Amino acid sequence: MKLVRMLVLTAGVVLAVSGAVPLLKRILADSKPSVQLNVKNAQPREVEEVTQNAILRDYTLAWQGIGTALANNTLQPLNENFSGFALDRLVQRVKDQKQNGLSTRLIDRGHKVEAVFYSPDGSAVELKDTASIETQVLDGGTVIHSDQAQIQYYAVMTGAEDRWKVRVLESSAR
Amino acid sequence: MRKLIFIGLIVALCWFAADCAHAADLNLPKDAVAGQPLSIGTSGTGTLYLIGPGQVIKREFKSGGNIEIKGEELRSAGRWIAIARGDVRQSQIFWVKPGKPENLNFLARPSRVPVARPNVITGVAFIFDKYQNLILDPTPVNFNLAVGGTGSSKTVTSRDGIAWTNSASAPKAGAAQFVASVGGTQVRRVVQQVAADPCNLRMHVAGRANNNVVIETDPIRDCSGNPVPDGTIVSFIQTDRSGRSTVDSRIKKGIARAELPVSDNATITVAAGVVLGNELHVGGKQ
């Protein structure tokens, strides 16, 4: 009798964990990634404190937007945080994913970002980002690829109407 | 014991062989370039997904053979994931490099600048390939700033996809052509170089009209001899016993003029921005 009780309890715990894990993963995927920004080496202009805070906020939002857009195949999070070539590219990726029944889950484990260029007129900044990301590609609900890697990204952000937007985002094997 | 070791070795060998065979199922090139065709070796039957930074390519494959991806299909540089589904279930990461420099985004600031100022014009060039991939490898970019046939040229090697320069404005006013070029690509911006503050601002009495005295400046130029643009405000200030009156006049055809009420003893001064001109005493015992 005791054994049966234990078995039922164990099954209950397993069921609860199996339900909670995907839920937790989803919550984590939608939450803001951790971004550390270093502006000490920015050239040729020094990054002002207000600009630094704005870039940190908006770059973080941009990555949150990528995560949401690629996981749910929606465009709204991209329009808010991207412009120019980066927006065109990500929009096309979401459209292609949708057309092929795919989605991508990014489990973002953090970004170490360095500002490498800040234009003399203060209108553009280039960031070098070492991102730790787990990428899962899903076909319907099935994971068909999963990898975890440190990826180097180069991002160019420009000032838009009320925020900084990512205009170029490119990964590199360098 | 020997038999056991022998069996263990056989198992390990089979495992290794199976692993090698499996790895060979998806054969990806190591030097893919955006805009150039790509050939991927496969075996078995199934579907291949190529998931790139800005696109997804899907191909069905049968009985092995190569999958050919056209140059115009492979547009995004960066990290790609190749996933094979079917007889073989495998995925691999591969990298696509940007192509040759073919596009420049050139920001020239400011669009209007006074002449003869040091390090006042800046140019920033972002270097892209045909498909707007940022070229991160060092690339020489030539910046040329010229007005009226004379100018300066500088070559700057890009760093992380960006090359920038700053330059003094020329002593001569006019529309300066600021050109950034890389390979066969040129982008041109116009920087309007305008006269700086007036220099040697002088006025004289040009005559009388009705009950007024007409004051007129000499042609107004900056210290390099460039005419100060029409429309610039020049202030004439008359001080006499009755008080002080100011007339703001715009430069028209290079000179500014104003009519001031006749006074028996007045002092008139002239100014443009922060620059003061000569002083005139009119009326009475001039």
Short mmCIF file of C-alpha atoms in Angstrom, two decimals:
data_model
loop_
_atom_site.label_atom_id
_atom_site.label_comp_id
_atom_site.label_asym_id
_atom_site.label_seq_id
_atom_site.Cartn_x
_atom_site.Cartn_y
_atom_site.Cartn_z
CA MET A 1 0.00 0.00 0.00
CA LYS A 2 2.84 2.33 0.95
CA LEU A 3 4.58 1.51 -2.32
CA VAL A 4 1.48 2.40 -4.33
CA ARG A 5 1.21 5.71 -2.48
CA MET A 6 4.85 6.45 -3.21
CA LEU A 7 4.37 5.61 -6.87
CA VAL A 8 1.32 7.89 -7.16
CA LEU A 9 3.22 10.69 -5.40
CA THR A 10 6.24 10.23 -7.68
CA ALA A 11 4.02 10.25 -10.76
CA GLY A 12 2.38 13.45 -9.52
CA VAL A 13 5.73 15.13 -8.97
CA VAL A 14 6.97 14.06 -12.41
CA LEU A 15 3.77 15.39 -14.00
CA ALA A 16 4.09 18.73 -12.18
CA VAL A 17 7.76 19.10 -13.16
CA SER A 18 7.06 18.18 -16.78
CA GLY A 19 4.39 20.88 -16.90
CA ALA A 20 6.42 23.48 -15.05
CA VAL A 21 9.65 23.16 -17.05
CA PRO A 22 8.26 24.25 -20.45
CA LEU A 23 6.28 26.98 -18.69
CA LEU A 24 9.43 28.22 -16.95
CA LYS A 25 11.35 28.07 -20.22
CA ARG A 26 8.67 30.16 -21.91
CA ILE A 27 8.72 32.71 -19.10
CA LEU A 28 12.51 32.89 -19.32
CA ALA A 29 12.34 33.26 -23.10
CA ASP A 30 10.00 36.25 -22.79
CA SER A 31 11.97 37.92 -20.01
CA LYS A 32 14.65 40.51 -20.64
CA PRO A 33 18.12 39.10 -21.34
CA SER A 34 21.03 40.14 -19.19
CA VAL A 35 23.22 42.68 -21.01
CA GLN A 36 26.48 44.17 -19.72
CA LEU A 37 27.64 47.23 -21.65
CA ASN A 38 31.17 48.61 -21.62
CA VAL A 39 31.67 51.97 -23.36
CA LYS A 40 35.25 52.71 -22.27
CA ASN A 41 36.80 51.85 -25.64
CA ALA A 42 34.32 53.68 -27.86
CA GLN A 43 36.00 55.79 -30.56
CA PRO A 44 36.20 58.57 -31.67
CA ARG A 45 33.71 60.11 -29.25
CA GLU A 46 33.08 59.30 -25.61
CA VAL A 47 29.63 57.89 -24.89
CA GLU A 48 27.61 60.14 -22.58
CA GLU A 49 26.02 58.52 -19.52
CA VAL A 50 22.47 59.22 -20.72
CA THR A 51 23.27 57.69 -24.12
CA GLN A 52 24.89 54.68 -22.46
CA ASN A 53 21.75 54.01 -20.41
CA ALA A 54 19.53 54.44 -23.47
CA ILE A 55 21.64 52.07 -25.58
CA LEU A 56 21.70 49.45 -22.83
CA ARG A 57 17.91 49.67 -22.44
CA ASP A 58 17.18 49.58 -26.17
CA TYR A 59 19.68 46.85 -27.07
CA THR A 60 18.23 44.69 -24.30
CA LEU A 61 14.72 45.32 -25.64
CA ALA A 62 15.93 44.47 -29.15
CA TRP A 63 17.13 41.03 -28.06
CA GLN A 64 13.93 40.45 -26.13
CA GLY A 65 12.12 41.39 -29.34
CA ILE A 66 14.14 38.91 -31.44
CA GLY A 67 13.37 36.13 -28.94
CA THR A 68 9.63 36.83 -29.00
CA ALA A 69 9.45 37.34 -32.77
CA LEU A 70 11.33 34.14 -33.68
CA ALA A 71 9.50 32.03 -31.08
CA ASN A 72 5.99 33.20 -32.02
CA ASN A 73 6.59 34.23 -35.65
CA THR A 74 5.26 37.74 -34.99
CA LEU A 75 6.55 40.98 -36.48
CA GLN A 76 5.41 43.55 -33.92
CA PRO A 77 8.42 43.16 -31.55
CA LEU A 78 10.74 43.70 -34.52
CA ASN A 79 9.08 46.90 -35.74
CA GLU A 80 9.51 48.45 -32.31
CA ASN A 81 13.24 47.82 -31.96
CA PHE A 82 14.75 47.47 -35.45
CA SER A 83 15.04 49.53 -38.60
CA GLY A 84 16.76 49.38 -41.97
CA PHE A 85 18.63 46.25 -43.05
CA ALA A 86 18.29 44.50 -39.67
CA LEU A 87 14.52 44.91 -39.75
CA ASP A 88 14.24 43.72 -43.37
CA ARG A 89 16.33 40.68 -42.60
CA LEU A 90 14.52 39.63 -39.43
CA VAL A 91 11.10 40.21 -41.00
CA GLN A 92 12.09 37.92 -43.88
CA ARG A 93 13.34 35.29 -41.44
CA VAL A 94 10.03 35.33 -39.52
CA LYS A 95 8.03 35.13 -42.77
CA ASP A 96 10.14 32.21 -44.03
CA GLN A 97 9.85 30.40 -40.70
CA LYS A 98 6.08 30.81 -40.74
CA GLN A 99 5.84 29.58 -44.32
CA ASN A 100 7.84 26.44 -43.48
CA GLY A 101 6.08 25.70 -40.19
CA LEU A 102 9.20 26.40 -38.16
CA SER A 103 9.93 28.52 -35.11
CA THR A 104 13.09 29.27 -33.13
CA ARG A 105 13.39 29.37 -29.39
CA LEU A 106 16.33 31.42 -28.14
CA ILE A 107 17.35 30.79 -24.57
CA ASP A 108 19.40 33.88 -23.91
CA ARG A 109 22.11 33.39 -21.29
CA GLY A 110 23.50 36.91 -21.48
CA HIS A 111 25.46 39.43 -23.55
CA LYS A 112 28.83 41.04 -22.94
CA VAL A 113 28.69 44.14 -25.08
CA GLU A 114 31.41 46.63 -25.93
CA ALA A 115 30.80 49.90 -27.74
CA VAL A 116 33.55 50.10 -30.39
CA PHE A 117 32.42 53.13 -32.37
CA TYR A 118 30.38 56.23 -31.53
CA SER A 119 30.06 58.65 -34.42
CA PRO A 120 31.39 62.20 -33.96
CA ASP A 121 27.88 63.65 -34.41
CA GLY A 122 26.41 61.17 -31.90
CA SER A 123 23.95 59.64 -34.37
CA ALA A 124 25.30 56.07 -34.61
CA VAL A 125 26.98 53.55 -32.35
CA GLU A 126 28.52 50.18 -33.15
CA LEU A 127 28.46 47.40 -30.57
CA LYS A 128 30.47 44.19 -30.41
CA ASP A 129 28.46 41.60 -28.51
CA THR A 130 29.60 38.23 -27.19
CA ALA A 131 26.30 36.46 -26.64
CA SER A 132 25.71 33.12 -24.91
CA ILE A 133 22.68 31.67 -26.60
CA GLU A 134 20.97 28.31 -26.72
CA THR A 135 19.13 27.94 -30.02
CA GLN A 136 16.32 25.46 -30.50
CA VAL A 137 14.64 25.10 -33.88
CA LEU A 138 11.15 23.65 -33.72
CA ASP A 139 9.12 22.02 -36.47
CA GLY A 140 5.61 22.38 -35.09
CA GLY A 141 6.18 21.40 -31.46
CA THR A 142 9.17 19.13 -32.10
CA VAL A 143 12.71 20.30 -31.47
CA ILE A 144 14.68 19.43 -34.62
CA HIS A 145 17.88 21.23 -33.68
CA SER A 146 19.44 22.44 -30.49
CA ASP A 147 22.82 23.99 -29.81
CA GLN A 148 24.43 26.22 -27.26
CA ALA A 149 27.19 28.59 -28.28
CA GLN A 150 28.97 31.85 -27.68
CA ILE A 151 28.27 33.96 -30.74
CA GLN A 152 29.92 37.21 -31.73
CA TYR A 153 27.49 39.83 -33.01
CA TYR A 154 28.15 43.26 -34.47
CA ALA A 155 25.29 45.71 -34.14
CA VAL A 156 24.91 49.23 -35.46
CA MET A 157 22.32 51.30 -33.62
CA THR A 158 21.05 54.70 -34.73
CA GLY A 159 18.90 57.23 -32.97
CA ALA A 160 15.24 57.05 -33.98
CA GLU A 161 12.24 59.14 -32.94
CA ASP A 162 12.15 58.13 -29.26
CA ARG A 163 14.77 55.41 -28.89
CA TRP A 164 17.86 53.78 -30.38
CA LYS A 165 17.05 51.15 -32.98
CA VAL A 166 19.21 48.32 -34.29
CA ARG A 167 19.93 49.03 -37.97
CA VAL A 168 22.52 46.31 -38.60
CA LEU A 169 22.87 43.00 -36.73
CA GLU A 170 25.39 40.51 -37.99
CA SER A 171 26.94 37.41 -36.46
CA SER A 172 30.55 36.67 -37.26
CA ALA A 173 32.90 33.71 -36.90
CA ARG A 174 35.81 36.10 -36.20
CA MET B 1 39.72 -11.49 -20.84
CA ARG B 2 41.36 -11.13 -24.26
CA LYS B 3 38.07 -12.00 -25.92
CA LEU B 4 36.36 -9.30 -23.89
CA ILE B 5 38.94 -6.67 -24.92
CA PHE B 6 38.63 -7.80 -28.55
CA ILE B 7 34.83 -7.45 -28.47
CA GLY B 8 35.18 -4.04 -26.83
CA LEU B 9 37.57 -2.87 -29.56
CA ILE B 10 35.24 -4.14 -32.31
CA VAL B 11 32.31 -2.27 -30.72
CA ALA B 12 34.38 0.94 -30.45
CA LEU B 13 35.49 0.60 -34.08
CA CYS B 14 31.92 0.08 -35.30
CA TRP B 15 30.79 3.06 -33.24
CA PHE B 16 33.53 5.24 -34.75
CA ALA B 17 32.73 4.04 -38.28
CA ALA B 18 29.02 4.71 -37.76
CA ASP B 19 29.81 8.16 -36.43
CA CYS B 20 32.02 8.95 -39.41
CA ALA B 21 29.39 7.69 -41.83
CA HIS B 22 26.75 9.75 -40.08
CA ALA B 23 28.86 12.91 -40.20
CA ALA B 24 29.35 12.45 -43.90
CA ASP B 25 25.59 12.55 -44.48
CA LEU B 26 25.54 16.36 -44.58
CA ASN B 27 28.59 17.79 -46.26
CA LEU B 28 28.79 21.57 -45.84
CA PRO B 29 31.50 23.78 -47.33
CA LYS B 30 33.66 25.70 -44.88
CA ASP B 31 34.10 28.85 -46.97
CA ALA B 32 30.59 29.86 -48.03
CA VAL B 33 30.25 33.45 -49.23
CA ALA B 34 27.03 35.47 -49.51
CA GLY B 35 25.98 35.87 -53.13
CA GLN B 36 27.97 32.86 -54.31
CA PRO B 37 26.50 29.44 -55.14
CA LEU B 38 26.70 26.71 -52.51
CA SER B 39 26.79 22.96 -52.98
CA ILE B 40 25.77 20.68 -50.11
CA GLY B 41 26.42 16.96 -50.19
CA THR B 42 23.66 14.72 -48.79
CA SER B 43 22.78 11.06 -48.60
CA GLY B 44 19.40 9.34 -48.39
CA THR B 45 16.07 11.06 -48.87
CA GLY B 46 14.52 13.87 -46.93
CA THR B 47 14.20 17.62 -46.44
CA LEU B 48 16.98 20.07 -45.84
CA TYR B 49 16.36 23.34 -44.01
CA LEU B 50 18.99 26.06 -44.15
CA ILE B 51 18.18 28.62 -41.48
CA GLY B 52 20.14 31.85 -41.81
CA PRO B 53 20.09 35.22 -40.07
CA GLY B 54 17.61 36.65 -42.55
CA GLN B 55 16.05 33.76 -44.41
CA VAL B 56 15.09 30.09 -44.43
CA ILE B 57 15.80 27.90 -47.47
CA LYS B 58 14.01 24.55 -47.83
CA ARG B 59 15.02 21.79 -50.24
CA GLU B 60 13.81 18.22 -50.79
CA PHE B 61 16.51 15.69 -51.64
CA LYS B 62 16.33 12.13 -53.00
CA SER B 63 18.94 9.37 -53.25
CA GLY B 64 21.74 11.54 -52.02
CA GLY B 65 23.54 13.80 -54.45
CA ASN B 66 24.29 17.45 -54.05
CA ILE B 67 21.88 20.24 -53.27
CA GLU B 68 22.70 23.37 -55.23
CA ILE B 69 21.90 26.75 -53.69
CA LYS B 70 22.03 29.66 -56.12
CA GLY B 71 24.14 32.72 -55.31
CA GLU B 72 21.14 35.05 -55.22
CA GLU B 73 19.43 32.74 -52.70
CA LEU B 74 22.28 32.83 -50.21
CA ARG B 75 21.98 36.47 -49.19
CA SER B 76 22.67 36.71 -45.45
CA ALA B 77 26.14 36.52 -43.96
CA GLY B 78 26.54 35.07 -40.50
CA ARG B 79 25.67 31.92 -38.62
CA TRP B 80 23.52 29.36 -40.41
CA ILE B 81 21.97 26.10 -39.24
CA ALA B 82 21.57 23.21 -41.69
CA ILE B 83 18.99 20.63 -40.61
CA ALA B 84 18.35 17.40 -42.51
CA ARG B 85 15.10 15.53 -41.82
CA GLY B 86 14.22 12.18 -43.38
CA ASP B 87 16.35 9.05 -43.63
CA VAL B 88 19.00 11.03 -41.85
CA ARG B 89 18.32 13.35 -38.95
CA GLN B 90 21.20 15.67 -38.52
CA SER B 91 22.00 19.32 -38.03
CA GLN B 92 25.16 21.36 -38.41
CA ILE B 93 26.28 24.95 -37.97
CA PHE B 94 28.06 26.70 -40.80
CA TRP B 95 29.17 30.28 -41.49
CA VAL B 96 28.60 32.47 -44.49
CA LYS B 97 31.01 35.36 -45.05
CA PRO B 98 30.02 38.70 -46.62
CA GLY B 99 30.87 39.18 -50.30
CA LYS B 100 32.96 41.96 -51.90
CA PRO B 101 32.33 45.62 -50.99
CA GLU B 102 29.57 46.95 -53.25
CA ASN B 103 27.57 49.37 -51.12
CA LEU B 104 28.45 52.28 -48.89
CA ASN B 105 26.30 54.09 -46.39
CA PHE B 106 27.93 57.46 -46.08
CA LEU B 107 27.02 60.02 -43.45
CA ALA B 108 28.55 63.49 -43.95
CA ARG B 109 28.00 66.08 -41.23
CA PRO B 110 27.19 68.91 -41.06
CA SER B 111 25.41 69.77 -44.31
CA ARG B 112 26.27 73.49 -43.93
CA VAL B 113 29.49 74.71 -42.40
CA PRO B 114 31.45 77.99 -42.12
CA VAL B 115 34.70 78.20 -44.11
CA ALA B 116 38.18 77.77 -42.63
CA ARG B 117 37.27 75.83 -39.49
CA PRO B 118 39.49 72.93 -38.37
CA ASN B 119 38.10 69.36 -38.02
CA VAL B 120 34.54 70.52 -38.54
CA ILE B 121 33.42 68.14 -41.31
CA THR B 122 33.08 64.45 -40.48
CA GLY B 123 32.39 61.54 -42.79
CA VAL B 124 31.42 58.06 -41.61
CA ALA B 125 31.21 55.18 -44.10
CA PHE B 126 29.60 51.79 -43.40
CA ILE B 127 30.79 49.17 -45.88
CA PHE B 128 28.38 46.53 -47.17
CA ASP B 129 28.38 43.83 -49.81
CA LYS B 130 25.73 43.48 -52.53
CA TYR B 131 23.22 42.02 -50.05
CA GLN B 132 23.78 44.62 -47.33
CA ASN B 133 26.00 42.44 -45.14
CA LEU B 134 28.43 44.54 -43.12
CA ILE B 135 32.01 43.77 -44.23
CA LEU B 136 33.97 43.34 -41.03
CA ASP B 137 37.38 42.68 -42.60
CA PRO B 138 39.62 45.79 -42.88
CA THR B 139 38.88 47.59 -46.15
CA PRO B 140 40.51 50.80 -47.46
CA VAL B 141 38.03 53.62 -48.03
CA ASN B 142 38.97 56.83 -49.83
CA PHE B 143 37.48 60.14 -48.67
CA ASN B 144 37.77 63.16 -50.96
CA LEU B 145 36.57 66.64 -50.06
CA ALA B 146 36.79 69.25 -52.81
CA VAL B 147 35.37 72.66 -53.55
CA GLY B 148 35.98 74.52 -56.78
CA GLY B 149 38.49 71.98 -58.07
CA THR B 150 40.77 72.06 -55.03
CA GLY B 151 40.53 69.77 -52.06
CA SER B 152 42.03 67.01 -49.98
CA SER B 153 41.99 63.23 -50.17
CA LYS B 154 42.57 60.64 -47.46
CA THR B 155 42.47 56.83 -47.37
CA VAL B 156 41.25 55.23 -44.17
CA THR B 157 41.14 51.48 -43.45
CA SER B 158 37.84 50.39 -41.99
CA ARG B 159 37.57 48.72 -38.62
CA ASP B 160 34.64 46.43 -37.81
CA GLY B 161 32.87 47.61 -40.96
CA ILE B 162 33.24 51.35 -40.38
CA ALA B 163 35.69 53.95 -41.69
CA TRP B 164 35.55 57.58 -40.62
CA THR B 165 37.43 60.80 -41.12
CA ASN B 166 37.27 64.44 -40.17
CA SER B 167 38.46 67.39 -42.12
CA ALA B 168 38.78 71.17 -42.03
CA SER B 169 36.46 73.27 -44.17
CA ALA B 170 38.11 75.01 -47.12
CA PRO B 171 38.87 78.75 -47.08
CA LYS B 172 36.64 79.21 -50.13
CA ALA B 173 32.83 79.22 -49.86
CA GLY B 174 30.75 76.99 -52.12
CA ALA B 175 29.23 73.54 -52.41
CA ALA B 176 31.95 71.07 -51.42
CA GLN B 177 31.75 67.59 -52.93
CA PHE B 178 32.46 65.02 -50.22
CA VAL B 179 33.00 61.63 -51.85
CA ALA B 180 33.58 58.27 -50.17
CA SER B 181 34.71 55.42 -52.42
CA VAL B 182 35.57 51.77 -52.01
CA GLY B 183 36.41 49.53 -54.95
CA GLY B 184 34.23 50.76 -57.81
CA THR B 185 31.56 52.22 -55.53
CA GLN B 186 31.32 55.95 -54.92
CA VAL B 187 28.89 57.88 -52.75
CA ARG B 188 28.73 61.66 -53.00
CA ARG B 189 27.43 64.15 -50.45
CA VAL B 190 27.35 67.93 -50.69
CA VAL B 191 28.56 70.05 -47.81
CA GLN B 192 27.66 73.69 -48.27
CA GLN B 193 30.59 75.79 -47.11
CA VAL B 194 29.39 79.26 -46.29
CA ALA B 195 31.22 82.44 -45.34
CA ALA B 196 32.18 82.72 -41.71
CA ASP B 197 31.44 85.79 -39.54
CA PRO B 198 31.88 89.18 -41.27
CA CYS B 199 35.28 90.77 -41.11
CA ASN B 200 35.99 94.54 -41.33
CA LEU B 201 32.35 95.57 -41.21
CA ARG B 202 32.15 99.13 -42.45
CA MET B 203 29.26 101.52 -43.21
CA HIS B 204 28.87 105.00 -44.67
CA VAL B 205 26.17 107.57 -45.27
CA ALA B 206 24.72 106.87 -48.70
CA GLY B 207 22.35 109.86 -48.86
CA ARG B 208 19.06 111.24 -47.63
CA ALA B 209 15.55 110.07 -48.37
CA ASN B 210 12.52 112.07 -47.19
CA ASN B 211 13.41 113.01 -43.64
CA ASN B 212 15.76 110.09 -43.13
CA VAL B 213 19.44 109.47 -43.49
CA VAL B 214 20.38 106.40 -45.56
CA ILE B 215 23.17 104.27 -44.13
CA GLU B 216 24.78 101.56 -46.22
CA THR B 217 27.52 99.06 -45.55
CA ASP B 218 30.43 98.27 -47.83
CA PRO B 219 30.20 94.77 -49.39
CA ILE B 220 30.24 92.42 -46.39
CA ARG B 221 32.83 89.65 -46.50
CA ASP B 222 34.40 87.23 -44.06
CA CYS B 223 38.12 87.24 -43.21
CA SER B 224 38.86 84.92 -46.20
CA GLY B 225 37.13 87.32 -48.60
CA ASN B 226 33.97 85.25 -49.11
CA PRO B 227 30.76 87.31 -49.37
CA VAL B 228 28.54 86.82 -46.33
CA PRO B 229 25.26 85.23 -47.58
CA ASP B 230 22.28 87.41 -48.40
CA GLY B 231 19.67 87.30 -45.69
CA THR B 232 22.17 87.62 -42.83
CA ILE B 233 20.89 90.17 -40.31
CA VAL B 234 22.86 93.38 -39.78
CA SER B 235 21.81 95.73 -36.97
CA PHE B 236 22.13 99.51 -37.19
CA ILE B 237 21.85 101.29 -33.82
CA GLN B 238 21.34 105.05 -33.57
CA THR B 239 21.83 106.80 -30.24
CA ASP B 240 20.89 110.47 -29.75
CA ARG B 241 19.30 112.75 -27.15
CA SER B 242 15.88 111.18 -27.68
CA GLY B 243 17.21 107.70 -26.94
CA ARG B 244 18.24 104.65 -28.88
CA SER B 245 16.65 103.11 -31.98
CA THR B 246 17.62 99.89 -33.73
CA VAL B 247 16.98 98.81 -37.31
CA ASP B 248 17.61 95.18 -38.28
CA SER B 249 18.32 94.85 -41.96
CA ARG B 250 19.08 91.80 -44.12
CA ILE B 251 22.06 91.68 -46.44
CA LYS B 252 20.86 92.04 -50.02
CA LYS B 253 23.27 91.66 -52.95
CA GLY B 254 26.18 91.71 -50.52
CA ILE B 255 25.34 94.92 -48.67
CA ALA B 256 22.94 96.00 -45.92
CA ARG B 257 21.18 99.37 -45.78
CA ALA B 258 18.89 101.18 -43.40
CA GLU B 259 17.04 104.49 -43.20
CA LEU B 260 17.33 106.24 -39.85
CA PRO B 261 15.51 109.42 -38.75
CA VAL B 262 17.55 112.59 -39.13
CA SER B 263 18.92 113.80 -35.85
CA ASP B 264 20.96 116.90 -35.07
CA ASN B 265 23.59 114.87 -33.22
CA ALA B 266 23.53 111.05 -33.35
CA THR B 267 25.97 108.20 -33.08
CA ILE B 268 25.33 105.21 -35.34
CA THR B 269 26.93 101.81 -34.85
CA VAL B 270 26.64 98.65 -36.93
CA ALA B 271 26.89 94.98 -35.91
CA ALA B 272 26.38 91.54 -37.46
CA GLY B 273 26.12 88.75 -34.90
CA VAL B 274 29.01 89.25 -32.49
CA VAL B 275 31.00 91.40 -34.93
CA LEU B 276 30.99 95.17 -34.47
CA GLY B 277 31.68 97.60 -37.28
CA ASN B 278 32.70 101.22 -37.45
CA GLU B 279 30.91 104.14 -35.78
CA LEU B 280 29.43 107.25 -37.48
CA HIS B 281 28.49 110.62 -36.02
CA VAL B 282 25.80 112.39 -38.03
CA GLY B 283 24.03 115.77 -37.71
CA GLY B 284 25.17 118.87 -35.87
CA LYS B 285 28.89 119.18 -35.79
CA GLN B 286 29.88 115.96 -37.43
#
